[in-house]
PDB file of C-alpha atoms in Angstrom:
ATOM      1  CA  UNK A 227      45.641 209.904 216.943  1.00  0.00           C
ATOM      2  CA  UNK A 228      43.313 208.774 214.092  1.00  0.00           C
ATOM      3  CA  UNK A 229      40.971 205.402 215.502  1.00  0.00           C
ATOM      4  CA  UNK A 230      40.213 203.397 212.196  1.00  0.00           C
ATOM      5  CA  UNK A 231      37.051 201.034 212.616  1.00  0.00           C
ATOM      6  CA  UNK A 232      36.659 198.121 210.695  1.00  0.00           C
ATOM      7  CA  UNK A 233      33.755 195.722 210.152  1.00  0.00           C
ATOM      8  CA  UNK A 234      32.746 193.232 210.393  1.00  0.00           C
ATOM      9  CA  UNK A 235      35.480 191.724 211.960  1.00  0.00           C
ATOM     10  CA  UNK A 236      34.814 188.684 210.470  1.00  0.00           C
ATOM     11  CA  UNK A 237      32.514 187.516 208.240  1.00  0.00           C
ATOM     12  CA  UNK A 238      31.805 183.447 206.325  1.00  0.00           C
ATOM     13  CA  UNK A 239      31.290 183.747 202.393  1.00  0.00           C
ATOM     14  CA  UNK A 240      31.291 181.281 199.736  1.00  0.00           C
ATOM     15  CA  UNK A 241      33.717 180.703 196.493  1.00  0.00           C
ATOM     16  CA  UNK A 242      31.972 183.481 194.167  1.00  0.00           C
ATOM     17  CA  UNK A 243      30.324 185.562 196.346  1.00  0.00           C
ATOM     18  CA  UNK A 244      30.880 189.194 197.255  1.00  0.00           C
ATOM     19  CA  UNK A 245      31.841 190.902 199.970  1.00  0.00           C
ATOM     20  CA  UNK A 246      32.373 194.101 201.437  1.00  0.00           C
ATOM     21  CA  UNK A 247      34.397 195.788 203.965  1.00  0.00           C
ATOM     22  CA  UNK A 248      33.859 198.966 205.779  1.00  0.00           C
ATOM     23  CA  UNK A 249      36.583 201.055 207.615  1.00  0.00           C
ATOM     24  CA  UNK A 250      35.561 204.089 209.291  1.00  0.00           C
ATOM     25  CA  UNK A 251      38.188 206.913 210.000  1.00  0.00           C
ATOM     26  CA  UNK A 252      37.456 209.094 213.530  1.00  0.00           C
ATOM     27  CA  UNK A 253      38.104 211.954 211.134  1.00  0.00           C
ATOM     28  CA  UNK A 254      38.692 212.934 208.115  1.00  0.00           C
ATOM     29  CA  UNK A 255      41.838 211.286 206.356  1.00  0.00           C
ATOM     30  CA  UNK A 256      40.910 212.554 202.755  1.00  0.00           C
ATOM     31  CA  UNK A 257      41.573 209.845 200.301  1.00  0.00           C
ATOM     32  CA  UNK A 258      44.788 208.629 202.487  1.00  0.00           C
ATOM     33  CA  UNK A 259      43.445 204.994 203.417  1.00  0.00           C
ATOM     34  CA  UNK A 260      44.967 201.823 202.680  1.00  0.00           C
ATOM     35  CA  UNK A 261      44.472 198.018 202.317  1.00  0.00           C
ATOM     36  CA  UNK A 262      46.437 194.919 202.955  1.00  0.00           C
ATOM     37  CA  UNK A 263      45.787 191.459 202.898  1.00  0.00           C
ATOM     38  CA  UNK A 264      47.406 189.232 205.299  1.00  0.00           C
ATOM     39  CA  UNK A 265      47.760 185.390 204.441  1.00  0.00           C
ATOM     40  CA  UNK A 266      48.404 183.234 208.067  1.00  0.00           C
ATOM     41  CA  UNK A 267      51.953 183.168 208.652  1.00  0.00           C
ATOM     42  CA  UNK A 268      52.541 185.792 205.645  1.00  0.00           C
ATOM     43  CA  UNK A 269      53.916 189.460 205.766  1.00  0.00           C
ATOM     44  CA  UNK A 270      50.689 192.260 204.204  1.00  0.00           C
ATOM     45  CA  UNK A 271      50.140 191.916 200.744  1.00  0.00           C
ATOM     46  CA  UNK A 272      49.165 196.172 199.654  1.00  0.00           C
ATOM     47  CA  UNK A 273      46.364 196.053 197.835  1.00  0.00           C
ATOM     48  CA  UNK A 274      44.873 199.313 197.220  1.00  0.00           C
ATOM     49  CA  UNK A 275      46.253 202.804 198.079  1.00  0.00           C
ATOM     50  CA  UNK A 276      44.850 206.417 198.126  1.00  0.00           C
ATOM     51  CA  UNK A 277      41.135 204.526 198.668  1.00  0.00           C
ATOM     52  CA  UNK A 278      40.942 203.188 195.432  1.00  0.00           C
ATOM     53  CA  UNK A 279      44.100 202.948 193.543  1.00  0.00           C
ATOM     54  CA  UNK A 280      44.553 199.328 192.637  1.00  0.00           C
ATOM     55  CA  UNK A 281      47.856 198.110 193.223  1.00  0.00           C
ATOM     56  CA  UNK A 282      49.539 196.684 189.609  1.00  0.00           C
ATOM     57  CA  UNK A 283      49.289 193.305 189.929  1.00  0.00           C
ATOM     58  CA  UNK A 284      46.198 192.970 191.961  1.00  0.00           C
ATOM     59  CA  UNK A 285      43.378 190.925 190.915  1.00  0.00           C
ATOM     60  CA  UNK A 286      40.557 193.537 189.265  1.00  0.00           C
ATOM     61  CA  UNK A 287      37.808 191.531 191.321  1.00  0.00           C
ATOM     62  CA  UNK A 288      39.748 193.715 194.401  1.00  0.00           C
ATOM     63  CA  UNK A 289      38.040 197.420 194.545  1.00  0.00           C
ATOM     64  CA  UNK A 290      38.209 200.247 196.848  1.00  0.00           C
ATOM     65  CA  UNK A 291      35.881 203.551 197.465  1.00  0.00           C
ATOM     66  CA  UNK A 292      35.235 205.967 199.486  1.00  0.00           C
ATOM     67  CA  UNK A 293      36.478 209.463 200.958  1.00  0.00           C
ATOM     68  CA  UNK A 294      36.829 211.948 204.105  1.00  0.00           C
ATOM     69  CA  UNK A 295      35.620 209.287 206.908  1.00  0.00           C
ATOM     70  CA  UNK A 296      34.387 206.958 205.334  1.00  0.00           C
ATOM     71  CA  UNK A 297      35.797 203.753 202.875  1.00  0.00           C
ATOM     72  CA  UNK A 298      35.044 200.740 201.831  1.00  0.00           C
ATOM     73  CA  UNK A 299      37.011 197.433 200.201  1.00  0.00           C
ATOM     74  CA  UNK A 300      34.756 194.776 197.603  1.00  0.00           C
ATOM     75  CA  UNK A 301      35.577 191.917 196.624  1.00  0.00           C
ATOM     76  CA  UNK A 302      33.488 190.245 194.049  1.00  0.00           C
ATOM     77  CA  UNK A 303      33.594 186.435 192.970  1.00  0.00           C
ATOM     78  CA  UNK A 304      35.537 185.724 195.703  1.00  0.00           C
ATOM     79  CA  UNK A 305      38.751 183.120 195.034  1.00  0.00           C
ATOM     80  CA  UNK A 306      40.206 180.237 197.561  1.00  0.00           C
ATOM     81  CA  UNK A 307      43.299 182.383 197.438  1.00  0.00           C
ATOM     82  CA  UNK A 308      41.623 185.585 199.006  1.00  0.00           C
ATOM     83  CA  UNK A 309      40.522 183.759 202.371  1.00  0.00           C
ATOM     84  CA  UNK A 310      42.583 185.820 204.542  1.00  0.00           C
ATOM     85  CA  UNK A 311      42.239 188.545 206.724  1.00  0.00           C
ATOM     86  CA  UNK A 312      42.211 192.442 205.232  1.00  0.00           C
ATOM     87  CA  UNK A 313      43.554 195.287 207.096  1.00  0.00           C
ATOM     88  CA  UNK A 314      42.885 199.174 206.747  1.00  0.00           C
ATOM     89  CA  UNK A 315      45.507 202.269 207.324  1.00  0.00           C
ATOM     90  CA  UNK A 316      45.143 205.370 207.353  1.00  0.00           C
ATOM     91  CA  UNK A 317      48.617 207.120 205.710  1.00  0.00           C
ATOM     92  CA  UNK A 318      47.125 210.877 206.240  1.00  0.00           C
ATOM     93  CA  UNK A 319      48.985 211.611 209.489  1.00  0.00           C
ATOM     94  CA  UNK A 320      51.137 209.691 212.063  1.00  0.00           C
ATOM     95  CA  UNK A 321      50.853 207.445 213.698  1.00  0.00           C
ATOM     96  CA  UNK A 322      49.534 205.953 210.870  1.00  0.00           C
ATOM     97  CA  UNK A 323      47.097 203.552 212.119  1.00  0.00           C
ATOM     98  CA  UNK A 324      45.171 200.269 211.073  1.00  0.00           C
ATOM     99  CA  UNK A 325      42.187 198.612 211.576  1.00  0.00           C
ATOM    100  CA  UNK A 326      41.676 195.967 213.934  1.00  0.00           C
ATOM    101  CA  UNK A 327      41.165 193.669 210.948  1.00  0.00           C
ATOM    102  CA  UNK A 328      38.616 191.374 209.207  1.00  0.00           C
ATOM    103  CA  UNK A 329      39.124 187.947 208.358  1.00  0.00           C
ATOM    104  CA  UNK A 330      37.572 186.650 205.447  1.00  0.00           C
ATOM    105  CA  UNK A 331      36.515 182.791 206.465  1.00  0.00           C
ATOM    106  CA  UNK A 332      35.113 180.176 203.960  1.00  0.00           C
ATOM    107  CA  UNK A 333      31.144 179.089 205.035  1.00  0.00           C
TER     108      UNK A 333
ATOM    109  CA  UNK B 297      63.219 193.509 192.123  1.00  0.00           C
ATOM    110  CA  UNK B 298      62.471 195.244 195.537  1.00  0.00           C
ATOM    111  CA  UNK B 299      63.008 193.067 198.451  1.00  0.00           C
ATOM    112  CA  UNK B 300      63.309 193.728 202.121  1.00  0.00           C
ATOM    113  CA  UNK B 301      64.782 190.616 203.628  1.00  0.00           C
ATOM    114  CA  UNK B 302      64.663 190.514 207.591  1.00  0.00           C
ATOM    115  CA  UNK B 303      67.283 188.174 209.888  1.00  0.00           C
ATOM    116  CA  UNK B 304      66.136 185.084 211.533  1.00  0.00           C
ATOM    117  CA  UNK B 305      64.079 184.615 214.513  1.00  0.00           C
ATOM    118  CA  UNK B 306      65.505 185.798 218.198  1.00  0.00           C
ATOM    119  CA  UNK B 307      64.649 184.041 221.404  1.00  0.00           C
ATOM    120  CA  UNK B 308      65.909 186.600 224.303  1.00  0.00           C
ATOM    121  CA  UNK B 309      65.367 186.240 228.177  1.00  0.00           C
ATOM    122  CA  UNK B 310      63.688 189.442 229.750  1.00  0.00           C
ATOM    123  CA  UNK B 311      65.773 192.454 230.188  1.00  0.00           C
ATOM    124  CA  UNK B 312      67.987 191.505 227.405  1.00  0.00           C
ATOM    125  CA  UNK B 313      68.435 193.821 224.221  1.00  0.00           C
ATOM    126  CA  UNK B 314      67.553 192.468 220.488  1.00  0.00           C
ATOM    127  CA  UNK B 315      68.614 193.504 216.979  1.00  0.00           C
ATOM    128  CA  UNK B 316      66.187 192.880 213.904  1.00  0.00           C
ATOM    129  CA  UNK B 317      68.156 193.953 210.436  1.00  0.00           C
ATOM    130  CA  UNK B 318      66.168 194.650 207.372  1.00  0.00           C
ATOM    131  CA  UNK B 319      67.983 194.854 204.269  1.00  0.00           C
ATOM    132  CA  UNK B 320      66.525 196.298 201.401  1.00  0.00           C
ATOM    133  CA  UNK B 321      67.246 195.920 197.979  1.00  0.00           C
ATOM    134  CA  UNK B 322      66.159 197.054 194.086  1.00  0.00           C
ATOM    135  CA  UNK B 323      65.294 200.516 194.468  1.00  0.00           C
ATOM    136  CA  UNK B 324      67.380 203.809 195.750  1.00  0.00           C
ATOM    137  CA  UNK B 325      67.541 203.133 199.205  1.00  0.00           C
ATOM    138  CA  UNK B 326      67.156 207.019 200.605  1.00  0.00           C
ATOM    139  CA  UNK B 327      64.048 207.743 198.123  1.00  0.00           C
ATOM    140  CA  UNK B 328      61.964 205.985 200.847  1.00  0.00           C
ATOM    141  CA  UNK B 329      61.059 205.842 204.741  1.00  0.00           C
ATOM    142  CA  UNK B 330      61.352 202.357 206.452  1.00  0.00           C
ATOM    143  CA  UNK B 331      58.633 201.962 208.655  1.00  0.00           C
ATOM    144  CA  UNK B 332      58.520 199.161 211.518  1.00  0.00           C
ATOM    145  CA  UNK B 333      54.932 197.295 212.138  1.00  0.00           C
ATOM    146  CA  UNK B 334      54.593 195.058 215.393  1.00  0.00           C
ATOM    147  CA  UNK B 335      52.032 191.965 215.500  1.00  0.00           C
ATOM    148  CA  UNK B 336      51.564 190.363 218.461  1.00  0.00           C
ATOM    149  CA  UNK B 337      50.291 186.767 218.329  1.00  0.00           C
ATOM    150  CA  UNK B 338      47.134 186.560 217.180  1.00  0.00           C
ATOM    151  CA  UNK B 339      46.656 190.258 216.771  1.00  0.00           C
ATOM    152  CA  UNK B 340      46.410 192.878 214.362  1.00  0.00           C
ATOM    153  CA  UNK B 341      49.075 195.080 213.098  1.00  0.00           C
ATOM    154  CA  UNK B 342      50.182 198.001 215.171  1.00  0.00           C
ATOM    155  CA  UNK B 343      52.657 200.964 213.634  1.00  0.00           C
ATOM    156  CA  UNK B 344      55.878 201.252 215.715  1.00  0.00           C
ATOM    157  CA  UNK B 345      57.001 204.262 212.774  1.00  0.00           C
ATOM    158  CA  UNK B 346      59.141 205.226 210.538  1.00  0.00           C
ATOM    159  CA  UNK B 347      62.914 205.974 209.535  1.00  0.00           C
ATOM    160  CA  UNK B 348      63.613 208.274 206.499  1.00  0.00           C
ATOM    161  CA  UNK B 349      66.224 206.695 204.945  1.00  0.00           C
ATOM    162  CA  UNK B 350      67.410 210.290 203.349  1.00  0.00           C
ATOM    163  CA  UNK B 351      67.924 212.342 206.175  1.00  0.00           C
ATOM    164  CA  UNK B 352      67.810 209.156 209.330  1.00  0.00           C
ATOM    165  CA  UNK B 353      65.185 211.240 210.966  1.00  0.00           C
ATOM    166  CA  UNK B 354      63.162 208.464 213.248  1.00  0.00           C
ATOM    167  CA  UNK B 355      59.345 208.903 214.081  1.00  0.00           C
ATOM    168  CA  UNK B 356      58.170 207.016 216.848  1.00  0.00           C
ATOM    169  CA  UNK B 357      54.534 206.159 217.501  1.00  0.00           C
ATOM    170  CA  UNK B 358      53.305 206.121 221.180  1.00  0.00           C
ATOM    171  CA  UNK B 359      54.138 203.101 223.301  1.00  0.00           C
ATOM    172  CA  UNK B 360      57.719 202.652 221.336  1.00  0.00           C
ATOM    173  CA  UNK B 361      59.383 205.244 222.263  1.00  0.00           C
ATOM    174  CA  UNK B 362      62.648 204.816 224.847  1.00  0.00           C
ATOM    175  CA  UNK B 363      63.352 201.213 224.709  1.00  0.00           C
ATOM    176  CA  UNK B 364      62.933 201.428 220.800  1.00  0.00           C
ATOM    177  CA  UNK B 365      65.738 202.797 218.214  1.00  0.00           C
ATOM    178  CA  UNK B 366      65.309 202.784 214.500  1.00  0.00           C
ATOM    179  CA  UNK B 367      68.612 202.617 212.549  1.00  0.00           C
ATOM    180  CA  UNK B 368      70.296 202.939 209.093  1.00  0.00           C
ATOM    181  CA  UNK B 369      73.582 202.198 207.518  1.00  0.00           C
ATOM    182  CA  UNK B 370      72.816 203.283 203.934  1.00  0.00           C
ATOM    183  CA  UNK B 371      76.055 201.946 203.034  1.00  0.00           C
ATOM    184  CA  UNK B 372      74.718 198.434 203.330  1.00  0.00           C
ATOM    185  CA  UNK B 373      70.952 199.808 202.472  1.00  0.00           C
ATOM    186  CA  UNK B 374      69.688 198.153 205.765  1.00  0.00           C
ATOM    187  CA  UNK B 375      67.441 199.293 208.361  1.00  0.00           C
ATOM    188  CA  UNK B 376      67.761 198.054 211.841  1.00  0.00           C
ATOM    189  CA  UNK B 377      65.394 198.154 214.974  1.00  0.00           C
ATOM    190  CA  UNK B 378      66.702 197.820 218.059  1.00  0.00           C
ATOM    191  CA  UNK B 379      64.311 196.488 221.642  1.00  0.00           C
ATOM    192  CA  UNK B 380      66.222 196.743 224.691  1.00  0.00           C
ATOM    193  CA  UNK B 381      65.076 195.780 228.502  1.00  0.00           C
ATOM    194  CA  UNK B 382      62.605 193.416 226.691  1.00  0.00           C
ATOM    195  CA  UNK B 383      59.907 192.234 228.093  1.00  0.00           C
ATOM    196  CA  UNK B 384      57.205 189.318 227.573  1.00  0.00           C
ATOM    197  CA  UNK B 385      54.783 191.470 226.005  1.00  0.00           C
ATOM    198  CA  UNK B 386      57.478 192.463 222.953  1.00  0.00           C
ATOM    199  CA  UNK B 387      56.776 188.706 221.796  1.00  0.00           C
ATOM    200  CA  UNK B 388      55.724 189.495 218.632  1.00  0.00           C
ATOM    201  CA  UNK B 389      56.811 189.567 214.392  1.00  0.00           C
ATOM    202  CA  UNK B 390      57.954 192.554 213.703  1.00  0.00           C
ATOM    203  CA  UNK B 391      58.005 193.412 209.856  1.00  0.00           C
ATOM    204  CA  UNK B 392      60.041 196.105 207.859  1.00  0.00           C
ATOM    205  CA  UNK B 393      57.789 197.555 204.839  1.00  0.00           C
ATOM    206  CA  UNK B 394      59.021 200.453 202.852  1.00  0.00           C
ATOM    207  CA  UNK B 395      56.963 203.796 202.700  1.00  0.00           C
ATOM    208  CA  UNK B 396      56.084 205.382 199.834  1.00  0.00           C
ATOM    209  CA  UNK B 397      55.099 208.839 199.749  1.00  0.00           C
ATOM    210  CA  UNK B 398      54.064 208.380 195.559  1.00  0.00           C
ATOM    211  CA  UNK B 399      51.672 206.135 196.624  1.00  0.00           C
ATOM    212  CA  UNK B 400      49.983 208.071 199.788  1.00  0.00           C
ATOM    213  CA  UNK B 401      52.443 207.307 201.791  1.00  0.00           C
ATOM    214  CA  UNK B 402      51.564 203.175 201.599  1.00  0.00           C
ATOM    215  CA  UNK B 403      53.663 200.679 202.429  1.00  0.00           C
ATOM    216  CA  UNK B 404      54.396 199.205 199.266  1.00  0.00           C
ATOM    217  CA  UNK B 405      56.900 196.645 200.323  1.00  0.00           C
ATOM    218  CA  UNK B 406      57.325 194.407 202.981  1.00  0.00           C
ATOM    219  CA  UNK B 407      59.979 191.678 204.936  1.00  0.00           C
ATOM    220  CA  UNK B 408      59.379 188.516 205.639  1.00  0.00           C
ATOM    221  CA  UNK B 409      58.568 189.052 209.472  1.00  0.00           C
ATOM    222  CA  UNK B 410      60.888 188.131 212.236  1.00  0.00           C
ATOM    223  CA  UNK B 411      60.084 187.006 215.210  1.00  0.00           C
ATOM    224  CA  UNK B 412      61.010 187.867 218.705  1.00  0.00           C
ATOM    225  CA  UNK B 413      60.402 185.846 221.325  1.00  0.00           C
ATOM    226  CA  UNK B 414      61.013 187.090 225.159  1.00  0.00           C
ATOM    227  CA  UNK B 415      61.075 184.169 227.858  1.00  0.00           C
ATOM    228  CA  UNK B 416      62.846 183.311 230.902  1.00  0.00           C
TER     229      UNK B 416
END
């Protein structure tokens, strides 16, 4: 099975700043990786597919990269709204399997 | 609009069996897989797998196979999941999203969530 590492797994930021999340893949997965947002007490919210395909619909401040093992999700000027935590998945083989998660906590 | 709505919550006493229906509307049902995502409380999300709604062929991740059926009746466009010989540790929402292979295999869609609850 692909392991997916995420980090931090959780980090403090302010109204307006950035951020950025890493996921690591314990191989390569190509450009099959994934992110979600999950709101407490709220199904995933698919941001970004295929690494950096926005989702329509999804703010433009939401951004994906990356390829092979290695990805990353930014988020600049953060918004109340995207205090949550953000999920990884990798979609190249099954299981497809996420990342343990980071939440995204106002400072 | 696509929607995946999923029944109410269940509270079942160990060793029973539970049911959780997700029906799916606003898109050709068998163009998609169903998959089935687990989240214990306070945990992340773990992949139980997928159901191709074309052909009913199940994938099962390890750790849900046996006690664990996926299900269709494409004549209602609903996917169901049954849990039998539940146990404590299958307390958890479990959430229907639909899989689309156009998109890297995402899932695009998702229920609300429904959750199980296993006590004596």
């Amino acid at each position: 099975d692909i392991q997916m590492t995420q980090s931090p797994s959780s980090l403090s930021a302010s109204v307006g700043d950035g951020v950025t999340i890493t996921c690591r893949a314990s191989q390569s997965i190509s450009g099959y990786l994934n992110w979600y947002q999950q709101i407490p007490g709220k199904a995933p919210k698919l941001l970004i597919y295929a690494a950096s395909s926005l989702r329509s619909g999804v703010p433009l401040r939401f951004s994906g990269s990356g390829s092979g093992t290695d990805f990353t999700l930014t988020i600049n000027s953060l918004q109340p709204e995207d205090f949550a935590t953000y999920y990884c998945q990798q979609s190249y083989s099954t299981p497809l399997t996420f990342g343990g998660g980071t939440k995204v906590e106002i400072k | 609009q696509v929607q995946l709505v999923q029944s109410g919550s269940e509270l079942k006493k160990p060793g029973a069996s539970v049911e959780v229906s997700c029906k799916a509307s606003g898109y050709t049902f068998t163009d998609y897989v169903l998959n089935w995502v687990r989240q214990a409380p306070g945990q992340g999300l773990q992949w139980m797998g997928w159901i191709n709604a074309k052909t009913g062929n199940p994938i099962y991740a390890q750790g849900f196979t046996g006690r664990f059926v996926f299900s269709l009746d494409t004549s209602v466009t609903t996917a169901y999941l049954q849990i039998s010989s539940l146990k404590a540790e299958d307390s958890a929402v479990y959430y229907c999203a639909r899989g689309n292979a156009d998109n890297f295999h995402s899932s695009d869609y998702w229920g609300q969530g429904t959750l199980v609850t296993v006590s004596s």
